Short mmCIF file of C-alpha atoms in Angstrom, two decimals:
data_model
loop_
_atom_site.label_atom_id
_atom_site.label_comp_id
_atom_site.label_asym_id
_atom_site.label_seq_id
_atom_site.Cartn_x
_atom_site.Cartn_y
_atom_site.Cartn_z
CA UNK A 1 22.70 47.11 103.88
CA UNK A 2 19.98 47.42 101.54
CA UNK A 3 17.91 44.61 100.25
CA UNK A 4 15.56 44.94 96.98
CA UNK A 5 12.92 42.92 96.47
CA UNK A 6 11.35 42.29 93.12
CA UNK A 7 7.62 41.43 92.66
CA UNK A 8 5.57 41.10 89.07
CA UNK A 9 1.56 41.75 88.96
CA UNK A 10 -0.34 38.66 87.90
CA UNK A 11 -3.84 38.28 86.87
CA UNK A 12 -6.23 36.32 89.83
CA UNK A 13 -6.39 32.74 88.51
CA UNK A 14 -9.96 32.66 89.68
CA UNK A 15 -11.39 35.74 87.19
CA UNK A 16 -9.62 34.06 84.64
CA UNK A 17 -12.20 32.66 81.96
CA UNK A 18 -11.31 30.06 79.32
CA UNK A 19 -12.98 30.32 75.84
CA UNK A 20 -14.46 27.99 73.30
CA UNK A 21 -10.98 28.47 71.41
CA UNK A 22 -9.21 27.19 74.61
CA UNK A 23 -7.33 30.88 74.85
CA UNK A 24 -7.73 32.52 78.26
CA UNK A 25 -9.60 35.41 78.81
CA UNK A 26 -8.30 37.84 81.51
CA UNK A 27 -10.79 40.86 80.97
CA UNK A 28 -12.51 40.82 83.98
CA UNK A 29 -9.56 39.61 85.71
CA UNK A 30 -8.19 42.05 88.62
CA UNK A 31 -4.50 42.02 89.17
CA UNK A 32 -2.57 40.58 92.10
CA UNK A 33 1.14 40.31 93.10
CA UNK A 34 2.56 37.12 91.84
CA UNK A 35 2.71 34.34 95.21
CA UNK A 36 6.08 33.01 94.75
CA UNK A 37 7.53 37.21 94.80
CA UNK A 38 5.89 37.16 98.31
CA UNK A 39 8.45 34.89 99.09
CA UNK A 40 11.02 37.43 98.04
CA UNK A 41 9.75 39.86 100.05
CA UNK A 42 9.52 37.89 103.16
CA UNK A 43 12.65 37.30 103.06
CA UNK A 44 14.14 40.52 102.60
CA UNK A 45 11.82 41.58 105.24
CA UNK A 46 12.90 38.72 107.23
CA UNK A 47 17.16 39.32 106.63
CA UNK A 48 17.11 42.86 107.30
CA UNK A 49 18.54 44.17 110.61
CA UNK A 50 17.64 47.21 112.81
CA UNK A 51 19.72 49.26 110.41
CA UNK A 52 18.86 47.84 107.09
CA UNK A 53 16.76 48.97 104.34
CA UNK A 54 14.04 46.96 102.02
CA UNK A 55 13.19 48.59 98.97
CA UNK A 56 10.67 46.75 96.72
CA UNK A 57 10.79 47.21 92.86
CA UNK A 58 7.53 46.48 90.53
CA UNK A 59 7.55 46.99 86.36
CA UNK A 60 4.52 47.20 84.42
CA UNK A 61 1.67 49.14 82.66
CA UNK A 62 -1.37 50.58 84.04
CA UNK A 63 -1.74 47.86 86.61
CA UNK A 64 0.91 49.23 88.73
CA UNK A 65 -1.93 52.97 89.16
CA UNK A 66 -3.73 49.99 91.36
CA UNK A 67 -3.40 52.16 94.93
CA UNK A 68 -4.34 49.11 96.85
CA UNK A 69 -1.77 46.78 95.60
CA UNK A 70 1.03 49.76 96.41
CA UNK A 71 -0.46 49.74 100.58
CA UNK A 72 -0.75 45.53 100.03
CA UNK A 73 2.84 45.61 99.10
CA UNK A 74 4.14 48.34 101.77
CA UNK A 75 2.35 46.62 104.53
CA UNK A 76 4.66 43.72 104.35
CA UNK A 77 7.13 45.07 105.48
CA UNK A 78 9.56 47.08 102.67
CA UNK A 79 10.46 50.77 103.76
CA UNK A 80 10.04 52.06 100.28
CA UNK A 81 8.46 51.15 96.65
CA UNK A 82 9.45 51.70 93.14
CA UNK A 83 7.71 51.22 90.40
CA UNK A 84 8.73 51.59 86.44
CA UNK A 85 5.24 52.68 85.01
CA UNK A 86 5.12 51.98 80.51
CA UNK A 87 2.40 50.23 79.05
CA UNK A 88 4.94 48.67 76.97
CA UNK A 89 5.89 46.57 79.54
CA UNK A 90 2.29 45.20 80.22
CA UNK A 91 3.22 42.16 78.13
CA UNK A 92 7.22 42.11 78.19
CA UNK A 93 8.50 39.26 78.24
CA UNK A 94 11.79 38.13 80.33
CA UNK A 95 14.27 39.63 78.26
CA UNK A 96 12.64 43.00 78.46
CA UNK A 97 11.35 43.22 81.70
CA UNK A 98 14.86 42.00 82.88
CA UNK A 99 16.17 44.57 81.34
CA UNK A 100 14.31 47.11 83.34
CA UNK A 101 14.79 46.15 86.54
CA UNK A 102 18.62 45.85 85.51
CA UNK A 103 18.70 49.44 84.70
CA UNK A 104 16.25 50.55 87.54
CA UNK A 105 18.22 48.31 90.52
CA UNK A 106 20.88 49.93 88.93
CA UNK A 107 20.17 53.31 89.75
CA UNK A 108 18.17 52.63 93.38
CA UNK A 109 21.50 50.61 94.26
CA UNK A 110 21.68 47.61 96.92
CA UNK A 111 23.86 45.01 97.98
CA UNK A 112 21.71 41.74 97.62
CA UNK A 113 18.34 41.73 94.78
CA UNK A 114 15.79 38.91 95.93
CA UNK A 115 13.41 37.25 92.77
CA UNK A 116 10.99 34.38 93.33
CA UNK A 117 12.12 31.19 91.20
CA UNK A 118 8.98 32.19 88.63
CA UNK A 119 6.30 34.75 88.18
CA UNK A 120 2.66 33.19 89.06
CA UNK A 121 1.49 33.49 85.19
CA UNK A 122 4.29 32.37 82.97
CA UNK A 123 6.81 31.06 85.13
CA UNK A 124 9.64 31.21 83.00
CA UNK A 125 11.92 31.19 85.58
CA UNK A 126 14.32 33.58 83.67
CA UNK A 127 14.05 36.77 85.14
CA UNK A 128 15.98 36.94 87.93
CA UNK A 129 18.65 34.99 86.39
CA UNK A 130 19.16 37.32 83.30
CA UNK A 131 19.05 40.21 85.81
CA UNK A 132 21.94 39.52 87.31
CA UNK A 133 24.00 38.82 84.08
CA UNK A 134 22.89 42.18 82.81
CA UNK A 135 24.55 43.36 86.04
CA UNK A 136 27.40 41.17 85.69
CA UNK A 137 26.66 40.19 89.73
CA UNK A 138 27.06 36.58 90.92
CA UNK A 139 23.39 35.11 90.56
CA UNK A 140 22.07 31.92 92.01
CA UNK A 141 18.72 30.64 91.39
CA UNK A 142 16.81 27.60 93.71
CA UNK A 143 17.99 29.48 97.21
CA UNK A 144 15.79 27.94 100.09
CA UNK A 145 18.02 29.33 102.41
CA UNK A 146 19.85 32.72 103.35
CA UNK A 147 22.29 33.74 105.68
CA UNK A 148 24.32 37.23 105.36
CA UNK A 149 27.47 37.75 106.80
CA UNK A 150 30.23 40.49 106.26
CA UNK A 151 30.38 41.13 102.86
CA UNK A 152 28.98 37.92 101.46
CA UNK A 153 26.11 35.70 102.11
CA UNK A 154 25.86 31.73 102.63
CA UNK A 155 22.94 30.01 100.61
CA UNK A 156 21.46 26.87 100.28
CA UNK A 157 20.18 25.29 97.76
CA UNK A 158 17.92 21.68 98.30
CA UNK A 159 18.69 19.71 95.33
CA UNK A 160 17.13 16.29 94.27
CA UNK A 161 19.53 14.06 96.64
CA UNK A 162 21.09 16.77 98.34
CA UNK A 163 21.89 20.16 100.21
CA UNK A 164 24.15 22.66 97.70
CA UNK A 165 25.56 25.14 99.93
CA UNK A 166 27.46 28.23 98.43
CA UNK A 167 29.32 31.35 99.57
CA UNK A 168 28.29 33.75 97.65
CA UNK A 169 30.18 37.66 97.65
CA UNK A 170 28.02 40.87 97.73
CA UNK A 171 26.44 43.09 95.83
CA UNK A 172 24.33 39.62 94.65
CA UNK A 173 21.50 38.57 92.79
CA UNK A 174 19.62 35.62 94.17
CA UNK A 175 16.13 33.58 92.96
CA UNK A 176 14.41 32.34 96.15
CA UNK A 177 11.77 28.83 96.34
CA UNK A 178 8.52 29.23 97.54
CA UNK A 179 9.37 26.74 100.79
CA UNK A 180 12.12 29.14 102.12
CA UNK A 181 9.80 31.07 104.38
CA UNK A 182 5.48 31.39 104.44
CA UNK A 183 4.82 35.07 104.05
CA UNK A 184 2.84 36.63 106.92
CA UNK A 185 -0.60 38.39 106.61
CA UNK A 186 0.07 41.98 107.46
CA UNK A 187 -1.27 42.94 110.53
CA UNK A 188 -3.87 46.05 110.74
CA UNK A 189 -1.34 48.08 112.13
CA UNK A 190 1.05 47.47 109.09
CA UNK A 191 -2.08 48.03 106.75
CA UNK A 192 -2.50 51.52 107.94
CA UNK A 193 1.19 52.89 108.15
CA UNK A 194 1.58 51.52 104.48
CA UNK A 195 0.31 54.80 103.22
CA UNK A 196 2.84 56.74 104.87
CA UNK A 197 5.40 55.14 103.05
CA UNK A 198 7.90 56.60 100.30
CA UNK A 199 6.53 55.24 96.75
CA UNK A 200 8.50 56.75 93.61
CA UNK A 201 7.20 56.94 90.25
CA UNK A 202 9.52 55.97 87.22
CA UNK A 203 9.38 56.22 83.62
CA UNK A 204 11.13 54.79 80.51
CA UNK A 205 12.98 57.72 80.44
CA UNK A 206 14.13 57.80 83.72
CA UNK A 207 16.31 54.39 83.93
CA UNK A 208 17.27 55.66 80.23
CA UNK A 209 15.44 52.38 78.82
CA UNK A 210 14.03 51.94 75.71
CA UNK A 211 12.50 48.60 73.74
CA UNK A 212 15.24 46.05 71.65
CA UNK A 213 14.25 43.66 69.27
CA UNK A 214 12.21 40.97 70.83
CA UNK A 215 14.24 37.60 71.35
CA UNK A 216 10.46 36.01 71.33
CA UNK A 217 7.40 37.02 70.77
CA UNK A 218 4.77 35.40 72.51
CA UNK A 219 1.92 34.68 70.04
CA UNK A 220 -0.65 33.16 72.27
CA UNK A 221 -1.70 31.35 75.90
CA UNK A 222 -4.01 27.86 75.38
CA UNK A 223 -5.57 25.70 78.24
CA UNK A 224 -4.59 22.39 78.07
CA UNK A 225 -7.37 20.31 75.76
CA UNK A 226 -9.85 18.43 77.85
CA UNK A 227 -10.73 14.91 77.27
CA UNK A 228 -14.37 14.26 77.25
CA UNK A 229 -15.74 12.54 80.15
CA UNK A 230 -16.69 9.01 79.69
CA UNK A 231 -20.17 8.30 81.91
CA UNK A 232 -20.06 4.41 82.63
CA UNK A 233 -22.49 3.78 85.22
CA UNK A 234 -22.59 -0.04 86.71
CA UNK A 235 -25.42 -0.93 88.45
CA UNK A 236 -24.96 -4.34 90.64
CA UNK A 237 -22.65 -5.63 92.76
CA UNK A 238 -22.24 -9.58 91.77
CA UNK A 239 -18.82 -10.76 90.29
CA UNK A 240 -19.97 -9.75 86.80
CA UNK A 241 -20.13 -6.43 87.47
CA UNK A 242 -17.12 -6.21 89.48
CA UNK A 243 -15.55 -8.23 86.38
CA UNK A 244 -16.77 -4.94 84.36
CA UNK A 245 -15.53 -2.22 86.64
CA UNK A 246 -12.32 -3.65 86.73
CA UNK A 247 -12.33 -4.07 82.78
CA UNK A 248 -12.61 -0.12 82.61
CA UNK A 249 -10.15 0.83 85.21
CA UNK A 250 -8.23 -1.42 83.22
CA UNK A 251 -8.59 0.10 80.08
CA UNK A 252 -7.89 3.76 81.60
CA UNK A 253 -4.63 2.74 84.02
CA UNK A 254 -2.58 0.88 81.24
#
């Protein structure tokens, strides 16, 4: 069997800087691969057998030249990498990038694709789901469980006041939660075989892909607006100024 494994590139929240405009500056912002794809990865790390093969799949731009992200990656576990290198796809959106991994999974081949539920910037939660439409593969999204048997695999998924559970045939697409597993911190042993491992180069040309008319076109990111702080300061502790105290709270709860 062979299990791919998608994972996005996200900027590290913490180098992220928010202007005077409220738009977010990523500039000095180093790259990172999205948390809830680690899930993905664990997992297909975690459901392949002596005999099975993980192949992990990345899109982007010039991110993806990042050498230490490619031996993060391979140290968890996947046999092999591809990556689908345009600077195009830097700022794709879902219907694009889905579209690439579509035609790349496509020619790689496997018999079950594993997405995280969201990528750790946008979290659109789209991708994986239009990916396997493109394919015209059943697709289920919200998996916090995964067992394969022959030819198909059982899922579950944990809804609000229950436990879906769904037998689902193979080749499938499926959109893991971040609770179905807690990916492990490679060991140094896995850090230094990652080099030796296969990593193949793509273009646009290569998966025969080539930009559509944009379904959206994202115009710009804003941090929430902050409220001012209010600095009340009560000095005493008689009933009056317990009276006061709970005046304000007051005023802010209701």
């Amino acid at each position: 069997m062979k299990l791919l494994a998608c994972y996005k590139l996200v900027a590290e929240e913490q180098d992220i800087s928010i202007t005077a405009d409220r738009t977010l500056d990523t500039t000095r912002a180093g790259e990172k691969i999205s948390p809830f794809d680690l899930n993905a990865i664990e997992e297909a790390v975690l459901l392949a057998g002596e005999n099975d093969e993980v192949i992990a799949l990345c899109v982007g731009g010039q991110a993806l030249d990042n050498a230490k992200l490619r031996k993060d990656l391979l140290s968890r576990g996947p046999h092999g990498l591809y990556l689908v290198r345009d600077e195009r796809l830097s700022t794709a959106l879902a219907h694009e990038t889905s579209r690439v991994i579509a035609a790349a999974a496509k020619k790689i081949g496997f018999d079950l694709l594993l997405c995280g539920e969201g990528s750790g910037d946008l979290y659109a939660q789209q991708t994986g789901l239009r990916v396997g439409e493109m394919l015209h593969l059943p697709t289920v999204n919200a998996v916090s469980h995964i067992e394969i048997h022959d030819g198909y695999v059982t899922v579950e998924r944990t809804l609000e006041n229950e436990i879906e559970i769904i037998d689902v045939p193979l080749p499938a697409v499926l959109c893991v939660t971040s609770d179905i597993n807690e990916p492990r911190i490679p060991s140094m042993k896995a850090i230094l075989g990652a080099g030796k491992k296969p990593v193949t180069q793509w273009t646009a040309d290569d998966i025969g892909w080539s930009p559509v008319s944009p379904e959206a076109e994202m115009v710009n990111i804003y941090a929430p607006q902050q409220a001012e702080r209010k600095h009340i300061i009560i000095e005493g502790d008689g009933a009056e100024d317990i009276a006061r105290l709970a005046e304000h709270l007051n005023k802010v709860l209701n």
